[in-house]
Structure formats: C-alpha cells, structure tokens
Coordinates of C-alpha atoms in Angstrom, one line a residue:
Chain A
M874 CA 21.3 22.9 -80.4
A875 CA 20.0 21.9 -77.3
V876 CA 21.5 18.2 -77.5
F877 CA 24.8 19.6 -77.9
E878 CA 24.6 21.8 -74.5
A879 CA 22.6 19.2 -72.4
I880 CA 25.7 17.2 -73.0
L881 CA 27.8 19.4 -72.2
E882 CA 25.8 20.1 -69.0
L883 CA 27.1 16.8 -68.4
A884 CA 30.5 16.8 -69.7
D885 CA 31.2 19.8 -67.1
D886 CA 30.1 18.6 -64.4
H887 CA 32.0 15.4 -64.9
L888 CA 35.8 17.2 -66.1
V889 CA 35.2 19.7 -63.2
L890 CA 34.4 17.0 -60.6
G891 CA 37.4 14.2 -61.5
H892 CA 40.2 17.3 -61.7
R893 CA 38.9 18.2 -57.8
I894 CA 39.5 14.7 -56.8
S895 CA 43.0 14.8 -58.9
E896 CA 43.9 17.7 -56.8
W897 CA 43.9 15.3 -54.1
C898 CA 47.0 12.4 -55.8
G899 CA 50.3 12.7 -54.7
H900 CA 48.6 14.8 -51.0
A901 CA 45.8 11.2 -49.8
P902 CA 45.1 10.1 -46.0
M903 CA 47.1 7.1 -46.8
L904 CA 48.6 5.5 -49.6
E905 CA 45.7 3.4 -51.3
E906 CA 43.7 6.2 -51.4
D907 CA 46.4 7.7 -53.7
L908 CA 46.2 5.0 -55.6
A909 CA 42.0 5.1 -56.1
M910 CA 41.2 9.4 -56.1
P911 CA 43.5 9.2 -59.4
N912 CA 41.4 5.8 -61.3
M913 CA 38.1 7.8 -60.0
A914 CA 39.2 11.3 -61.6
L915 CA 40.2 9.3 -65.1
D916 CA 36.9 8.1 -64.8
L917 CA 35.3 10.9 -64.9
I918 CA 38.0 12.6 -66.9
G919 CA 37.2 9.7 -69.4
T920 CA 33.7 10.2 -69.4
A921 CA 34.1 13.8 -69.7
R922 CA 36.1 13.2 -72.7
T923 CA 33.2 11.5 -75.1
L924 CA 31.0 13.7 -74.4
Y925 CA 32.5 17.3 -75.6
D926 CA 33.4 15.0 -78.1
R927 CA 30.0 14.2 -78.8
A928 CA 29.0 17.6 -77.9
A929 CA 31.4 19.0 -80.6
M930 CA 30.8 16.8 -83.3
L931 CA 27.0 17.5 -82.4
E932 CA 28.0 21.0 -82.2
G933 CA 29.5 20.8 -86.2
K934 CA 32.0 23.7 -85.6
G935 CA 34.5 21.8 -85.8
R936 CA 35.7 22.7 -82.4
S937 CA 37.8 19.2 -80.1
E938 CA 37.5 18.3 -77.1
D939 CA 39.4 20.5 -76.2
D940 CA 38.7 23.5 -77.3
M941 CA 35.4 22.4 -74.6
A942 CA 37.8 22.2 -72.1
Y943 CA 40.0 25.0 -72.7
L944 CA 38.6 27.6 -73.9
R945 CA 35.0 28.4 -72.5
G946 CA 35.8 30.4 -69.1
E947 CA 33.0 30.5 -66.1
R948 CA 30.0 32.1 -67.5
E949 CA 29.9 29.3 -69.9
Y950 CA 31.0 26.2 -68.3
R951 CA 27.7 24.1 -67.4
N952 CA 27.7 22.0 -64.1
C953 CA 26.2 21.9 -61.8
L954 CA 27.3 23.8 -58.1
L955 CA 28.2 20.7 -56.3
V956 CA 31.3 19.4 -58.8
E957 CA 33.5 22.5 -58.1
R958 CA 32.7 22.4 -54.6
P959 CA 36.0 22.7 -53.2
N960 CA 38.2 19.2 -51.1
E961 CA 37.9 21.3 -47.9
D962 CA 38.6 17.4 -46.6
F963 CA 38.7 13.8 -47.4
A964 CA 35.0 13.8 -45.8
H965 CA 33.8 16.2 -47.7
T966 CA 35.3 15.1 -50.6
M967 CA 33.3 11.2 -50.5
L968 CA 30.6 12.0 -49.8
R969 CA 30.6 14.9 -53.4
S970 CA 31.3 12.3 -54.9
L971 CA 28.9 10.0 -53.1
Y972 CA 26.0 12.4 -54.0
F973 CA 27.5 12.4 -57.2
A974 CA 27.4 9.0 -58.4
A975 CA 24.0 7.9 -56.4
F976 CA 22.6 10.2 -58.7
M977 CA 25.1 9.0 -62.4
R978 CA 24.0 5.7 -61.5
P979 CA 20.8 5.3 -62.0
F980 CA 20.7 7.7 -64.9
W981 CA 23.0 6.2 -66.9
L982 CA 21.1 3.4 -66.6
A983 CA 18.5 5.3 -67.3
T984 CA 20.0 6.1 -70.4
L985 CA 20.9 2.8 -72.0
E986 CA 16.9 1.8 -71.4
M987 CA 15.9 5.2 -73.5
T988 CA 18.6 7.0 -75.3
T989 CA 18.6 7.4 -79.7
D990 CA 22.1 7.7 -79.6
E991 CA 24.7 5.4 -79.7
T992 CA 27.8 7.4 -78.4
V993 CA 26.0 8.5 -75.5
R994 CA 24.3 5.0 -74.7
G995 CA 28.2 3.6 -75.3
V996 CA 29.4 6.4 -72.3
A997 CA 26.4 4.9 -71.0
G998 CA 27.2 1.7 -70.2
K999 CA 30.6 1.8 -69.5
A1000 CA 30.4 4.9 -67.3
E1001 CA 27.3 2.9 -65.0
K1002 CA 29.7 0.7 -63.9
E1003 CA 32.9 2.5 -62.5
M1004 CA 29.5 4.8 -61.1
A1005 CA 28.6 2.0 -59.0
Y1006 CA 31.9 1.3 -57.2
H1007 CA 32.2 5.4 -57.0
I1008 CA 29.5 4.5 -54.8
R1009 CA 30.5 1.4 -53.1
H1010 CA 34.4 3.5 -52.4
A1011 CA 32.8 7.2 -51.3
G1012 CA 29.4 5.2 -49.1
E1013 CA 32.3 3.8 -47.5
W1014 CA 34.3 5.6 -46.2
V1015 CA 31.3 7.7 -45.9
I1016 CA 29.8 4.9 -43.2
R1017 CA 33.7 5.4 -41.0
L1018 CA 33.7 8.3 -41.3
G1019 CA 30.1 8.7 -39.9
D1020 CA 30.8 5.4 -37.0
G1021 CA 34.5 6.7 -37.1
T1022 CA 35.7 8.5 -34.0
E1023 CA 34.5 11.8 -32.7
E1024 CA 36.3 14.3 -35.4
S1025 CA 34.9 11.9 -38.0
A1026 CA 31.7 12.2 -37.2
R1027 CA 31.8 16.0 -36.4
R1028 CA 33.9 15.9 -39.9
M1029 CA 31.0 14.1 -41.3
R1030 CA 28.4 16.5 -40.6
D1031 CA 29.6 19.2 -41.5
A1032 CA 30.2 18.4 -44.7
V1033 CA 26.1 16.9 -45.5
A1034 CA 26.1 20.7 -44.0
A1035 CA 27.7 22.5 -45.9
L1036 CA 26.8 20.1 -49.3
H1037 CA 23.5 19.5 -48.7
I1038 CA 21.7 22.3 -50.2
Y1039 CA 23.5 21.4 -53.2
T1040 CA 22.5 18.9 -54.2
G1041 CA 19.2 19.4 -55.4
E1042 CA 20.2 21.1 -58.9
L1043 CA 21.2 17.3 -60.2
F1044 CA 17.4 16.9 -59.9
E1045 CA 17.0 20.2 -62.4
S1046 CA 16.2 19.9 -65.8
S1047 CA 17.6 23.0 -68.1
P1048 CA 15.8 24.2 -71.0
A1049 CA 18.7 22.0 -72.9
A1050 CA 18.0 18.8 -70.5
T1051 CA 14.6 18.9 -71.5
E1052 CA 14.3 19.4 -75.6
A1053 CA 17.3 15.9 -75.1
E1054 CA 14.9 14.6 -72.3
A1055 CA 12.3 15.2 -75.1
E1056 CA 14.4 13.8 -78.2
G1057 CA 15.1 11.0 -76.3
V1058 CA 18.9 11.9 -75.5
L1059 CA 19.0 11.6 -72.5
P1060 CA 16.7 10.4 -69.2
V1061 CA 14.3 12.8 -67.1
R1062 CA 16.8 13.7 -64.4
A1063 CA 13.7 14.4 -61.4
D1064 CA 13.8 10.2 -62.3
M1065 CA 16.4 9.7 -60.8
R1066 CA 15.7 10.9 -57.1
A1067 CA 14.1 7.8 -55.6
A1068 CA 17.1 5.9 -56.8
W1069 CA 18.7 8.0 -55.3
E1070 CA 17.0 8.3 -52.4
D1071 CA 17.8 4.7 -51.6
V1072 CA 21.7 4.7 -51.6
I1073 CA 22.0 8.0 -49.7
G1074 CA 19.1 6.1 -47.2
Q1075 CA 21.1 3.3 -47.0
V1076 CA 24.9 4.9 -46.8
F1077 CA 23.3 7.7 -43.9
A1078 CA 21.5 5.2 -41.9
E1079 CA 25.3 3.4 -41.6
A1080 CA 27.4 6.2 -41.2
L1081 CA 24.7 7.7 -38.4
L1082 CA 23.9 10.7 -40.2
E1083 CA 21.0 13.0 -41.1
A1084 CA 20.4 14.3 -44.6
P1085 CA 19.1 17.6 -43.3
E1086 CA 16.1 19.9 -44.7
V1087 CA 17.0 21.9 -47.4
P1088 CA 14.7 25.4 -47.3
Y1089 CA 17.1 27.2 -49.7
P1090 CA 19.0 25.0 -52.5
Q1091 CA 22.1 26.8 -54.6
T1092 CA 21.2 25.9 -57.9
G1093 CA 22.5 28.3 -60.6
G1094 CA 25.3 26.4 -62.9
R1095 CA 23.7 25.4 -65.3
K1096 CA 22.7 28.7 -66.0
G1097 CA 26.4 29.4 -65.6
L1098 CA 26.0 31.0 -62.4
H1099 CA 28.8 29.7 -60.9
G1100 CA 30.0 29.7 -57.2
E1101 CA 33.9 31.8 -56.8
G1102 CA 36.3 29.2 -56.2
L1103 CA 35.4 28.2 -60.7
G1104 CA 37.3 31.2 -61.5
H1105 CA 40.5 29.4 -60.5
L1106 CA 40.2 25.9 -60.8
L1107 CA 39.8 26.9 -65.0
A1108 CA 41.9 29.9 -64.5
E1109 CA 44.5 26.8 -63.6
M1110 CA 44.1 24.3 -66.0
Q1111 CA 43.6 26.5 -68.7
S1112 CA 46.4 28.1 -67.9
V1113 CA 49.1 26.6 -70.7
Y1114 CA 46.8 26.0 -73.7
R1115 CA 45.9 29.5 -73.5
A1116 CA 49.8 31.2 -73.0
H1117 CA 50.0 28.6 -76.9
P1118 CA 47.0 29.7 -78.7
G1119 CA 46.6 27.1 -82.1
A1120 CA 49.7 25.1 -80.0
T1121 CA 49.5 20.8 -80.4
W1122 CA 50.3 19.4 -76.7
Chain B
M387 CA 59.7 5.9 -60.8
Y388 CA 63.2 5.0 -60.2
S389 CA 65.9 4.1 -57.6
Q390 CA 69.4 6.1 -57.2
G391 CA 72.3 4.0 -56.5
L392 CA 72.3 3.5 -52.8
I393 CA 72.8 5.7 -50.3
G394 CA 75.4 4.7 -48.0
A395 CA 74.3 0.8 -47.7
D396 CA 76.4 -0.4 -45.1
G397 CA 76.3 -4.7 -45.6
S398 CA 78.8 -5.6 -42.4
T399 CA 77.2 -8.7 -41.5
T400 CA 78.5 -10.8 -38.1
E401 CA 77.3 -14.3 -39.3
T402 CA 80.2 -17.8 -39.2
P403 CA 82.5 -17.6 -42.1
E404 CA 80.4 -21.2 -42.6
F405 CA 77.4 -19.3 -42.7
L406 CA 78.1 -16.7 -45.1
D407 CA 79.9 -19.3 -47.3
T408 CA 76.6 -21.6 -48.2
F409 CA 74.4 -18.8 -48.5
Q410 CA 77.4 -16.8 -51.1
K411 CA 76.6 -20.2 -52.8
R412 CA 73.5 -19.9 -52.9
I413 CA 73.4 -17.5 -55.0
D414 CA 76.0 -17.4 -56.9
A415 CA 74.2 -20.7 -57.3
E416 CA 71.8 -18.0 -58.9
Q417 CA 68.9 -19.4 -56.5
K418 CA 66.2 -17.2 -54.8
I419 CA 66.6 -15.2 -51.4
E420 CA 62.8 -15.7 -50.1
P421 CA 61.9 -14.1 -46.8
T422 CA 61.9 -16.8 -45.2
D423 CA 65.3 -18.1 -45.6
A424 CA 68.4 -17.6 -43.1
M425 CA 70.8 -15.0 -45.0
P426 CA 73.2 -12.1 -43.8
E427 CA 72.1 -9.0 -41.0
G428 CA 74.0 -6.8 -43.4
Y429 CA 72.2 -8.4 -46.1
R430 CA 68.7 -7.4 -44.8
R431 CA 69.2 -4.6 -44.2
T432 CA 71.7 -3.8 -47.5
L433 CA 68.0 -4.3 -48.8
V434 CA 65.6 -2.9 -46.7
R435 CA 67.9 -0.4 -46.8
Q436 CA 67.6 -0.2 -50.8
I437 CA 63.8 -1.0 -51.5
G438 CA 62.6 1.6 -48.7
Q439 CA 64.8 4.3 -50.3
H440 CA 63.2 2.9 -53.5
A441 CA 59.5 2.8 -52.2
H442 CA 60.3 6.7 -51.1
S443 CA 61.5 7.6 -54.0
E444 CA 58.2 6.4 -56.2
I445 CA 56.4 7.9 -53.3
V446 CA 57.6 11.4 -53.0
G447 CA 57.6 11.1 -57.2
M448 CA 53.9 12.0 -57.3
L449 CA 54.6 15.1 -56.1
P450 CA 56.9 16.8 -58.8
E451 CA 55.2 15.2 -61.1
G452 CA 51.7 15.7 -59.1
N453 CA 52.2 18.6 -59.6
W454 CA 50.8 20.1 -63.0
I455 CA 47.9 17.0 -63.4
T456 CA 45.4 20.4 -62.8
R457 CA 47.3 22.5 -65.8
A458 CA 48.8 19.3 -68.4
P459 CA 47.7 21.3 -71.3
S460 CA 45.3 18.8 -73.5
L461 CA 42.6 15.6 -71.4
R462 CA 44.2 12.9 -73.9
R463 CA 47.6 14.1 -71.6
K464 CA 45.9 14.8 -68.6
A465 CA 44.6 11.5 -68.3
A466 CA 48.2 10.0 -69.0
L467 CA 49.6 12.1 -66.6
L468 CA 47.6 11.1 -64.2
A469 CA 48.0 7.2 -64.6
K470 CA 51.3 7.8 -65.1
V471 CA 51.4 9.3 -60.7
Q472 CA 49.0 6.9 -60.5
D473 CA 51.3 3.9 -61.0
E474 CA 54.3 5.5 -59.8
G475 CA 52.1 4.5 -56.1
G476 CA 51.6 2.0 -57.5
H477 CA 54.9 0.6 -56.9
G478 CA 55.8 3.1 -53.6
L479 CA 52.6 0.0 -52.5
Y480 CA 54.4 -3.9 -53.9
L481 CA 58.0 -2.1 -53.0
Y482 CA 57.5 -1.1 -49.4
S483 CA 55.3 -4.7 -49.2
A484 CA 58.0 -6.0 -51.1
A485 CA 60.8 -4.4 -47.8
E486 CA 57.6 -5.4 -45.3
T487 CA 58.7 -9.3 -46.1
L488 CA 61.6 -8.9 -44.4
G489 CA 60.3 -7.1 -41.0
V490 CA 60.0 -3.1 -41.4
S491 CA 56.8 -2.2 -41.8
R492 CA 55.2 0.6 -43.8
E493 CA 54.0 3.2 -40.9
Q494 CA 58.5 2.8 -39.9
M495 CA 59.2 2.4 -43.1
T496 CA 57.0 6.2 -43.0
E497 CA 57.7 7.8 -40.1
E498 CA 62.0 7.5 -41.3
L499 CA 60.7 9.1 -44.7
H500 CA 59.8 12.2 -42.9
S501 CA 62.5 12.2 -40.0
G502 CA 65.0 11.9 -42.5
K503 CA 66.5 9.3 -41.5
A504 CA 65.7 7.3 -44.4
K505 CA 67.1 8.6 -48.2
Y506 CA 65.1 9.4 -51.7
S507 CA 66.1 9.6 -55.2
S508 CA 68.1 13.6 -55.2
I509 CA 66.2 13.8 -58.0
F510 CA 62.8 14.4 -57.2
N511 CA 64.6 17.5 -54.7
Y512 CA 64.5 20.0 -58.9
P513 CA 61.4 21.4 -59.5
T514 CA 59.0 21.3 -62.4
L515 CA 58.5 24.0 -63.5
T516 CA 56.9 24.1 -67.0
W517 CA 54.9 21.0 -68.8
A518 CA 57.6 20.5 -70.8
D519 CA 59.5 19.4 -67.9
I520 CA 56.8 15.9 -67.2
G521 CA 57.8 15.4 -70.9
I522 CA 62.1 15.3 -69.7
I523 CA 61.5 13.4 -66.8
G524 CA 60.0 10.6 -68.5
W525 CA 62.5 10.8 -71.4
L526 CA 65.3 11.1 -69.1
V527 CA 64.5 10.2 -65.2
D528 CA 62.8 7.1 -66.1
G529 CA 65.2 6.1 -69.1
A530 CA 67.4 5.7 -65.9
A531 CA 65.5 4.4 -63.4
I532 CA 64.5 1.8 -66.7
M533 CA 68.0 1.5 -66.8
N534 CA 68.8 0.4 -63.3
Q535 CA 66.3 -1.1 -62.4
I536 CA 66.5 -3.8 -65.4
P537 CA 68.8 -5.6 -63.6
L538 CA 67.0 -5.3 -60.8
C539 CA 65.2 -7.7 -62.3
R540 CA 67.0 -10.4 -61.7
C541 CA 68.7 -9.3 -58.2
S542 CA 68.8 -13.1 -56.3
F543 CA 66.0 -11.2 -53.4
G544 CA 63.4 -13.0 -54.7
P545 CA 59.8 -10.5 -53.2
Y546 CA 62.5 -7.6 -55.1
A547 CA 63.3 -9.0 -58.6
R548 CA 59.7 -10.0 -58.9
A549 CA 57.8 -6.3 -57.6
M550 CA 60.5 -4.9 -60.4
I551 CA 59.4 -6.8 -63.2
R552 CA 55.9 -4.9 -63.5
V553 CA 57.6 -2.0 -62.2
C554 CA 60.3 -1.7 -65.4
K555 CA 56.9 -2.3 -67.9
E556 CA 55.7 0.2 -67.1
E557 CA 58.7 2.6 -66.2
S558 CA 59.4 1.8 -69.8
F559 CA 55.5 2.6 -71.0
H560 CA 56.7 6.0 -68.8
Q561 CA 59.6 6.5 -70.1
R562 CA 58.2 6.1 -74.7
Q563 CA 55.0 9.2 -73.4
G564 CA 58.0 11.5 -71.9
Y565 CA 59.9 10.9 -75.1
E566 CA 56.3 11.8 -76.8
I567 CA 56.0 14.6 -75.2
V568 CA 59.1 15.8 -75.8
M569 CA 58.8 15.2 -79.1
T570 CA 55.0 16.8 -79.9
L571 CA 57.3 19.5 -78.2
A572 CA 60.5 19.4 -80.5
Q573 CA 57.7 19.8 -83.6
G574 CA 55.5 22.4 -82.4
T575 CA 55.7 26.4 -82.6
P576 CA 59.2 27.7 -81.5
E577 CA 58.5 28.7 -78.1
Q578 CA 57.2 24.8 -77.9
K579 CA 60.8 23.7 -78.6
A580 CA 62.7 26.2 -76.3
M581 CA 61.1 25.0 -73.2
A582 CA 61.5 21.2 -74.3
Q583 CA 65.4 22.6 -74.4
D584 CA 64.9 24.6 -71.1
A585 CA 64.0 21.8 -69.7
L586 CA 67.2 19.7 -71.0
N587 CA 69.0 21.8 -70.2
R588 CA 68.0 21.6 -66.3
W589 CA 67.3 18.0 -66.1
W590 CA 70.6 16.4 -68.4
W591 CA 72.7 16.7 -65.2
P592 CA 71.4 15.2 -62.5
S593 CA 69.4 12.2 -64.7
I594 CA 73.0 11.8 -65.3
M595 CA 74.0 11.8 -61.7
M596 CA 71.0 9.5 -60.2
F597 CA 73.2 6.5 -61.4
G598 CA 75.3 7.5 -58.0
P599 CA 79.0 9.1 -57.8
H600 CA 81.6 7.1 -60.2
D601 CA 82.9 3.3 -59.4
A602 CA 85.8 4.5 -57.9
D603 CA 84.4 6.1 -55.6
S604 CA 81.3 4.2 -54.7
Q605 CA 82.0 2.9 -51.3
H606 CA 79.6 -0.1 -51.3
S607 CA 79.1 -1.2 -54.5
D608 CA 81.5 -4.0 -53.8
Q609 CA 79.7 -7.1 -51.6
S610 CA 76.4 -5.2 -53.8
M611 CA 78.0 -6.9 -56.5
A612 CA 78.4 -9.8 -54.9
W613 CA 75.0 -10.5 -53.0
K614 CA 73.4 -9.8 -56.6
I615 CA 71.8 -6.8 -55.5
K616 CA 73.6 -4.9 -58.1
R617 CA 74.5 -6.7 -61.7
F618 CA 76.7 -2.9 -63.3
T619 CA 78.2 0.0 -61.6
N620 CA 77.3 3.5 -61.4
D621 CA 79.5 4.1 -64.1
E622 CA 78.1 0.9 -66.1
L623 CA 75.2 2.2 -65.7
R624 CA 75.7 5.5 -66.4
Q625 CA 77.8 4.9 -70.0
K626 CA 74.5 3.0 -71.3
F627 CA 72.5 5.6 -71.0
I628 CA 74.1 8.1 -72.3
D629 CA 74.3 6.1 -75.8
A630 CA 71.3 5.2 -75.3
T631 CA 69.1 8.7 -75.0
V632 CA 72.6 10.3 -77.7
P633 CA 71.2 9.5 -80.9
Q634 CA 66.9 10.5 -78.7
A635 CA 68.5 13.8 -78.5
E636 CA 69.8 14.5 -81.6
Y637 CA 67.0 12.8 -83.1
L638 CA 64.8 14.9 -81.5
D639 CA 67.3 18.7 -82.6
L640 CA 67.4 18.9 -78.8
T641 CA 70.8 19.7 -77.3
I642 CA 72.0 17.8 -74.4
P643 CA 73.6 20.9 -72.2
D644 CA 77.8 19.0 -72.2
P645 CA 80.3 20.8 -74.5
D646 CA 82.5 17.4 -74.0
L647 CA 79.7 15.3 -74.9
K648 CA 81.7 13.4 -77.8
W649 CA 81.7 10.2 -79.9
N650 CA 84.5 7.8 -78.5
E651 CA 85.0 5.2 -81.3
A652 CA 87.7 3.1 -79.3
K653 CA 85.8 2.5 -76.5
Q654 CA 82.5 2.2 -78.6
G655 CA 80.2 4.2 -76.2
Y656 CA 80.5 8.4 -75.4
D657 CA 82.8 10.3 -73.8
H658 CA 80.7 13.5 -71.6
G659 CA 82.5 16.7 -69.8
P660 CA 83.0 16.4 -66.1
I661 CA 79.8 15.7 -62.6
D662 CA 79.8 18.3 -60.5
W663 CA 79.7 16.2 -57.4
D664 CA 79.4 19.0 -55.4
E665 CA 75.9 19.8 -56.6
F666 CA 75.3 15.9 -56.3
W667 CA 77.0 15.4 -53.2
R668 CA 74.3 18.9 -52.0
V669 CA 70.8 17.8 -52.8
V670 CA 71.5 13.9 -51.9
K671 CA 72.4 16.1 -48.0
G672 CA 69.2 17.6 -48.5
H673 CA 69.9 20.8 -49.8
G674 CA 68.3 19.9 -53.6
P675 CA 66.1 23.4 -54.0
M676 CA 62.8 21.9 -53.8
A677 CA 63.8 18.9 -50.3
R678 CA 62.2 21.0 -47.2
D679 CA 58.9 21.2 -49.2
R680 CA 58.6 18.0 -50.6
I681 CA 59.4 16.8 -47.1
K682 CA 56.6 19.0 -46.6
D683 CA 54.3 18.1 -48.6
R684 CA 54.3 14.5 -48.0
K685 CA 54.9 15.1 -43.9
A686 CA 51.3 17.2 -44.7
A687 CA 49.4 14.1 -46.5
W688 CA 49.9 12.0 -43.1
D689 CA 49.7 14.5 -40.5
N690 CA 45.9 16.1 -42.2
G691 CA 45.3 12.6 -42.9
A692 CA 45.7 11.0 -39.3
W693 CA 41.9 11.8 -38.4
V694 CA 41.4 9.7 -41.1
R695 CA 43.5 6.5 -40.7
E696 CA 42.4 6.1 -36.7
A697 CA 39.0 6.5 -37.8
A698 CA 39.0 3.8 -39.6
L699 CA 40.9 1.8 -37.7
T700 CA 38.4 2.4 -34.7
H701 CA 35.5 1.9 -37.4
A702 CA 36.7 -1.5 -37.9
E703 CA 37.3 -2.2 -34.3
K704 CA 32.9 -1.4 -33.8
R705 CA 32.7 -4.0 -36.7
R706 CA 34.1 -6.8 -34.8
A707 CA 33.3 -5.9 -30.9
R708 CA 29.2 -6.2 -32.8
K709 CA 30.1 -8.7 -35.0
M710 CA 31.7 -10.4 -32.2
A711 CA 28.4 -9.5 -29.4
A712 CA 25.6 -10.9 -32.3
E713 CA 27.1 -14.8 -32.2

C-alpha cells in the first residue's frame, strides 16, 4: 500500500503542475510560449497518467487513471504545495517550473539507477529527458527576467520571495515515500538536495537573484493539507466527470 | 484550424498589361510564385490579407477550445486537446511566417487584429458551452477548414501552399479526433447524446456559413480564382462539405438541424435550407456573442506579456554588449 501512495504523490505533483501550466494556453506573453506551455503541460500530464495507472494497479481495487484524477477531493490529493501555487505572472510560473524540474531531473536519474519497478523505470527514462529541457526553458527565462528590465527583475525577486518557502517540501519523504525508498522503488528525496542547489545556484548567479533563508518552510501537501487554491483547481478539473457518474468519455 | 472565404479582399492593381500578362502566364503554367519574384501589388495585398486572416483565426481559435482544457473529462482527452490547441498555435506561427515573406511583420499583423482592422474567422465568435462543443468543433469546424484548405496546398504562392500541406495533415487528424469525441457521446448515456445533439444544433449553421457568401454574392472570388489563390468557389466547397458530413451524422444517429436538407438525385448531392445571411454578416462585422471577449483576451495576453517581451529584448541587448566588451 505504501508504494502505491508514494507513486500517487508523484502523479499528483505532475497532474497539478501540468494543470496550472495548461491554464496559460492561449494567454502567454508571445506565440512561442503559447506553443511551449502546452508542450510542458503535456509532458507532465503524460507522466501523471502512467503513474496513476501504475498506482491503481498496485492498489488492486480496479480504479482507473481517471478515477484517481477525477474522484479524489483536495484532502485526498497528495501533491506538494509548490505545484499548486497559482500562476500569478510569467516570473512565478517559470520559477515554479524551474524549482520542480531541478528536483525531478536528479530524482528520475537516481530512479533509473536503483528502482525495482519496471514501470517506474520506464517513466524515469522518459521524464528525465523532459525535465532536462524544462530546466533549460524555465532556467533561461529566469535568467532573462532576473537580468532584464527593472520591472522584470522586481517581479523575479517577488517570485523567489513567494515560492522559495515551498521548496523544502520537495526533499521531504512522507511515511509512504520512506517505505517506497526502503523497498527499492523510489530514491531518497533528501539525496537530491545537492544537485538541486547546484542548478538553482547556477541559474540564480546569472539571474542576479539570491536564494533567501527560509526560517518557516511551508509543508503539508503530502498529508492532504493544501492551500485554498487546490480545491478550486480540482472543482474545475473534475466538474464534467463528476456530473456524469459512470459515463465514458 | 480554419480559414474562411476571404472577407473584403481588394485585388485591384496598377501594373502594366504586359507585366500582368506575363505574371498570369506563370500562374496558368502552374508555376509557384516565390517571395522574391515580382508580383502584382493586388496579388501581394490579397495574400497578406488572406494569410493574415488565416493566421489570426488559428490564434483566436485557441481560445474557445482552450476554454475546455482544464475541464476535459478524462486525462486522455485533456492531453489530446492540449496537443490540438498547440497545433493551432503552430499553424498560426507558420502562417505569420508565410505572411512575413510578403513584407509585413507579425507585430503589425497582431496590432491589426487587436485594433479590429484585421478579421479572423467569425466561427470563433460563438461560445463553447459544453464538452460536446469540443467534439463538434473538431468534426464540423475543422472538417469545413479541411475542405477550404486542401485546395490551398496548390495555391500559386509557394510559402502559403507549402505551409498548408502540414497544416492540412494536422487538421485531418483533428477532424477525426473530433468525430471520435462526438461518436463516444452519441453512443454514451442519454445525457451525453443530448449534449452532442445540442452542440450540433448550435454549430451546424455557423459551420456552413464558414464557406462565405453564395457565389452570386461573392465579389472578390474571380480575381482570386484567376490568380489560383482560390481553386473552388464558396458554394462548391460548401456542397462538398455537406455531402461528406450528412452520412457521418446519420451514422451517429444525430439530426442535422435543417428540415429542408434532402438528397437530390439529379445533382448527386444534398439540397439545404436557406442560410441566415443576416446572422452571418452580423457576426462577420464583429457582433458575434463572443467577439468582444475574444479580442479582449488576446489584447490582455499581449499587454500582460509586454514586460516579458521587453525584458527578453533588454537581456539579449545586455548579453550582446557584454560579449562585445569581452572581445
């Protein structure tokens, strides 16, 4: 059961972030980004789908990927708080993606080295490459905006101040994740710290940004303790599915 | 997604009869006209206008479909819709690039869209009210687009014709995925089937209006036909579309909302009832239900993104200056 829950946490991270990014579609600052945003959302949602499917199989109760995504409420979602943060502006959106991808890339690379779960290994092989270009795309924007105009630099600093407090949760293993680590399915989250700091440090140096001290990190997502925004996100996402119980789409 | 019969083209031109004659001979010989070739001003202007309208239609078309990305009722549908809307944006990008070969910039075209000077397909000024609209748009609106666009793959202007080859392949895929959504609904619960019928009722007439006015009332077709920018008349394309679509609706046991629709054995095609041209012109002239919201959303995206574009340019300039200083 624990492995199932640990995979569910990962799937929720990807779906919720993919949903947030998809909200930009048609509203981005330039056409090139209107193409890039759905691309990244697709990567994340694609990963979520395979992970939900795997989680459902491990659970063994006959649930589908859609049951997982559409029939759990906000207290049952297990995503970290970072990914549910609202888009706010392009600076927040790019920084959120950078923080997440800079964690997931080493996580998937480590997974490839150690996991005993073949499905998870398959996901890792694909997602590791995707996360590399998410880092590149988001990282380049953080640099452009951080070292751009006065306004963009201010917005970038505001984004760091708003989002850095959510990054600590990335490195925390829930009891379920700890069991999945012990069983050799997933790598230890805290071990990603050095690789993450390395990427963020390089980007921030070029972006003229500083990582703030975080005396009071925000956590709770793995226990289903979310911000108020997630409920609205899920209400929207699940509205059609829930209005037609049992229908096929 | 779609280009409409061109609205308000002006094919008038001032070149000498000899020049026009030589140009027409190239067209008649099916030679492609390339951006660096000499061309009549009217030809260039017609293409800028048509390709621009087409590009704007793709970009504005992202909005009604994008409206359902966050609510798509399965993860598979969500992924397909995201990919589809992304394709539409990609079509916009090719088409702006094709128009740029004629000496007009994307920024200029964007400003004309925002100011209302440039048109886009009026089909996007209708709202997407239920999930079924996403299926119906793929089936009917992309289906109508394909009818219009397949002949454009043979358009005399090279960059436009080449762009359309890829665009048509993707549109054809969109049309099939739209039909598959509608089929799933038509074979689903009674509520799902009703949802599909309701969407068909709302989108049928706007879809067949997409081909533009009847040939007798279409002022600008002749010159575009002679220049081989256009290959079939509005009514010919509309007929092809109706003939292809009616059996597809019958297969789904959905009813096309036209009591006068019936098979005409003599012409081997369907006759249809009268089109409400008052509605057509009202929507073309910017009074469609979503017209104000669409332009407001596009302008908001553009205006809210101004600081991002400015920062990107400033950063590039700083980089260039640093590189030069280091050399």
